[in-house]
Amino acid sequence: RFHFWKDKAVVSTQSTGDNKFDVLISEWMGYGLLFECMLDSVIAARDKYLKPGGLVVPNRASMFVSAVSNEKSYEARFHFWKDVYGFNMSEFIPDLYQEAVVESVDKSHVISDHCGFKHLDLSTVKTSGLEFSRPFQLQISSSSKLTAFVIHFTCFFDGDVSIILDTSPESETTHWLQTLLYLKSPINVSEGDVVQGSVAFTKSSSVKRGYIINIEGSVRRDCEEVGKFDQQFYLH
């Protein structure tokens, strides 16, 4: 026999008596993995209704960051406002730098390796673990201009036949696309440069299902710092 819940309100109020269940299945993933905060509801359902040793599907998820170079896209998004049919509308630009942009990133624009910065075990993760700050390190693979960082995620359905949902730029496009964090000041980088920093996710206090993303760090070449970044983005 199967039971289905559609939202958090039902999870928190509907009684099932003493019944516990073997499997909890939910498509909770949002942009950047955590947008919409639906994982909170899955954790509540897991703790209340899942049998000890029961299965949560998907059972694991990992978040990644990579470096991106796309000067054409950067120009179109920001410099466009300096001359809009003869009008200077640059006053809009500062707000645009704070937006986490959900769009598809072509793999040809990725100029580094991928770094996993957050790994979730859905059988044990707590809601407190959905706000965090984690370090990352990337190695630049192509001399160009670093214009943005891209966040993407992978979900794992482990079993006798394992399935992976990969939202990286190298994989087939999904409706989650990728999440871009454009830099206010792009950085000239060379092959072999190392990007070190941290990325933090915090739940928004003003938008119920939103997140605030902070990313900061530096680019180093032969132990010398050649660029820095420190920005806050809203994923709303």
Short mmCIF file of C-alpha atoms in Angstrom, two decimals, residues 45-220:
data_model
loop_
_atom_site.label_atom_id
_atom_site.label_comp_id
_atom_site.label_asym_id
_atom_site.label_seq_id
_atom_site.Cartn_x
_atom_site.Cartn_y
_atom_site.Cartn_z
CA ALA A 45 8.69 13.41 6.85
CA ARG A 46 11.75 11.16 7.19
CA ASP A 47 12.08 11.75 10.92
CA LYS A 48 8.36 11.21 11.56
CA TYR A 49 7.36 8.42 9.19
CA LEU A 50 10.37 6.43 7.93
CA LYS A 51 11.20 3.10 9.51
CA PRO A 52 14.69 2.65 10.97
CA GLY A 53 16.91 1.69 8.05
CA GLY A 54 14.31 2.93 5.57
CA LEU A 55 15.33 4.39 2.22
CA VAL A 56 15.16 8.03 1.13
CA VAL A 57 15.18 8.48 -2.67
CA PRO A 58 17.40 10.10 -3.88
CA ASN A 59 19.70 9.08 -1.05
CA ARG A 60 22.67 11.42 -1.66
CA ALA A 61 23.34 14.81 -3.22
CA SER A 62 26.48 16.85 -3.87
CA MET A 63 27.00 20.51 -4.77
CA PHE A 64 29.82 21.75 -7.02
CA VAL A 65 31.37 25.05 -8.08
CA SER A 66 33.36 25.80 -11.24
CA ALA A 67 34.91 28.86 -12.89
CA VAL A 68 33.33 30.36 -16.02
CA SER A 69 34.52 32.71 -18.76
CA ASN A 70 31.89 34.20 -21.06
CA GLU A 71 32.62 37.83 -21.92
CA LYS A 72 29.83 38.03 -24.49
CA SER A 73 27.20 37.02 -21.94
CA TYR A 74 28.73 39.37 -19.37
CA GLU A 75 28.58 42.33 -21.79
CA ALA A 76 24.98 41.54 -22.71
CA ARG A 77 23.85 41.35 -19.10
CA PHE A 78 25.59 44.41 -17.67
CA HIS A 79 26.96 46.82 -20.28
CA PHE A 80 23.64 46.83 -22.13
CA TRP A 81 22.19 49.12 -19.45
CA LYS A 82 24.74 51.86 -20.13
CA ASP A 83 23.01 52.70 -23.41
CA VAL A 84 19.40 51.56 -23.75
CA TYR A 85 18.26 53.21 -26.97
CA GLY A 86 20.21 56.32 -26.01
CA PHE A 87 19.33 56.30 -22.31
CA ASN A 88 21.90 55.61 -19.58
CA MET A 89 20.24 53.18 -17.16
CA SER A 90 23.39 52.16 -15.27
CA GLU A 91 21.59 52.62 -11.96
CA PHE A 92 20.12 49.13 -12.45
CA ILE A 93 23.54 47.45 -12.68
CA PRO A 94 24.41 47.22 -8.94
CA ASP A 95 21.23 45.23 -8.27
CA LEU A 96 22.00 42.86 -11.15
CA TYR A 97 25.35 41.97 -9.57
CA GLN A 98 23.44 40.62 -6.58
CA GLU A 99 21.26 38.22 -8.57
CA ALA A 100 22.08 34.53 -8.75
CA VAL A 101 21.16 33.85 -12.38
CA VAL A 102 19.57 30.55 -13.42
CA GLU A 103 20.54 29.74 -16.99
CA SER A 104 22.24 27.11 -19.11
CA VAL A 105 26.05 27.24 -19.23
CA ASP A 106 27.78 25.75 -22.25
CA LYS A 107 30.64 23.46 -21.29
CA SER A 108 32.97 25.43 -23.59
CA HIS A 109 32.76 28.35 -21.13
CA VAL A 110 33.91 26.31 -18.12
CA ILE A 111 37.58 27.13 -17.46
CA SER A 112 38.39 24.99 -14.42
CA ASP A 113 37.81 21.66 -12.80
CA HIS A 114 34.75 21.10 -10.57
CA CYS A 115 35.04 21.25 -6.79
CA GLY A 116 32.50 19.52 -4.57
CA PHE A 117 31.86 21.78 -1.58
CA LYS A 118 28.79 20.24 0.08
CA HIS A 119 27.71 16.59 0.31
CA LEU A 120 24.35 15.54 1.76
CA ASP A 121 23.42 12.11 3.06
CA LEU A 122 19.62 12.19 2.95
CA SER A 123 19.32 9.51 5.62
CA THR A 124 21.08 11.63 8.25
CA VAL A 125 21.14 15.31 7.21
CA LYS A 126 19.45 17.77 9.59
CA THR A 127 17.82 21.08 8.71
CA SER A 128 20.67 22.82 10.53
CA GLY A 129 23.00 21.37 7.89
CA LEU A 130 21.21 23.26 5.11
CA GLU A 131 22.96 26.50 6.07
CA PHE A 132 26.73 26.34 5.79
CA SER A 133 30.04 27.78 4.62
CA ARG A 134 32.53 25.52 2.84
CA PRO A 135 35.98 26.01 1.29
CA PHE A 136 36.75 25.27 -2.35
CA GLN A 137 39.78 25.21 -4.65
CA LEU A 138 39.84 25.27 -8.46
CA GLN A 139 42.62 25.07 -11.01
CA ILE A 140 42.25 27.23 -14.12
CA SER A 141 42.50 25.16 -17.31
CA SER A 142 42.42 27.95 -19.91
CA SER A 143 43.89 31.46 -20.03
CA SER A 144 40.94 33.86 -20.26
CA LYS A 145 38.85 36.22 -18.13
CA LEU A 146 37.05 34.82 -15.09
CA THR A 147 33.58 36.36 -15.33
CA ALA A 148 31.51 34.13 -13.05
CA PHE A 149 31.25 31.03 -10.93
CA VAL A 150 28.70 28.34 -11.67
CA ILE A 151 26.91 26.19 -9.09
CA HIS A 152 25.58 22.79 -10.13
CA PHE A 153 24.61 19.58 -8.35
CA THR A 154 24.42 15.82 -8.65
CA CYS A 155 21.86 13.51 -7.04
CA PHE A 156 22.48 9.81 -6.48
CA PHE A 157 19.94 7.00 -6.53
CA ASP A 158 22.04 4.16 -5.13
CA GLY A 159 20.78 0.59 -5.43
CA ASP A 160 21.23 -2.63 -7.37
CA VAL A 161 21.05 -0.41 -10.44
CA SER A 162 22.41 3.03 -9.52
CA ILE A 163 21.22 6.18 -11.28
CA ILE A 164 22.87 9.61 -11.26
CA LEU A 165 21.16 12.94 -11.98
CA ASP A 166 23.92 15.33 -13.05
CA THR A 167 23.19 19.02 -13.71
CA SER A 168 26.75 20.04 -14.65
CA PRO A 169 27.42 21.97 -17.89
CA GLU A 170 28.96 18.79 -19.37
CA SER A 171 25.75 16.81 -18.95
CA GLU A 172 22.49 16.90 -20.85
CA THR A 173 20.50 20.02 -19.97
CA THR A 174 17.88 19.62 -17.24
CA HIS A 175 15.14 22.03 -16.14
CA TRP A 176 17.37 22.97 -13.18
CA LEU A 177 19.94 24.41 -15.63
CA GLN A 178 22.87 25.92 -13.64
CA THR A 179 23.19 28.82 -11.19
CA LEU A 180 25.59 31.61 -12.23
CA LEU A 181 27.29 34.06 -9.88
CA TYR A 182 28.61 36.95 -11.98
CA LEU A 183 31.61 38.89 -10.63
CA LYS A 184 31.50 42.68 -10.35
CA SER A 185 35.12 42.80 -11.53
CA PRO A 186 36.15 39.97 -13.89
CA ILE A 187 39.68 38.68 -13.31
CA ASN A 188 42.30 37.89 -15.96
CA VAL A 189 43.46 34.33 -15.34
CA SER A 190 46.11 32.06 -16.86
CA GLU A 191 46.23 28.31 -17.23
CA GLY A 192 47.48 26.81 -13.99
CA ASP A 193 46.23 29.63 -11.73
CA VAL A 194 44.63 28.46 -8.50
CA VAL A 195 41.34 29.86 -7.19
CA GLN A 196 40.84 29.43 -3.45
CA GLY A 197 37.83 30.60 -1.52
CA SER A 198 34.66 29.74 0.33
CA VAL A 199 30.99 29.55 -0.60
CA ALA A 200 28.19 29.99 1.93
CA PHE A 201 24.45 29.27 1.71
CA THR A 202 22.10 30.98 4.17
CA LYS A 203 18.30 30.90 4.16
CA SER A 204 16.75 34.24 3.28
CA SER A 205 14.93 36.04 6.08
CA SER A 206 12.81 38.05 3.63
CA VAL A 207 11.88 35.48 0.97
CA LYS A 208 10.40 32.31 2.45
CA ARG A 209 11.95 29.81 0.04
CA GLY A 210 15.01 31.80 -1.00
CA TYR A 211 18.72 31.59 -0.22
CA ILE A 212 21.56 34.08 0.10
CA ILE A 213 24.86 32.92 -1.40
CA ASN A 214 28.19 34.42 -0.42
CA ILE A 215 31.36 33.66 -2.34
CA GLU A 216 34.78 35.05 -1.51
CA GLY A 217 38.39 34.24 -2.23
CA SER A 218 41.38 34.96 -4.43
CA VAL A 219 43.26 33.89 -7.54
CA ARG A 220 46.93 33.00 -7.14
#
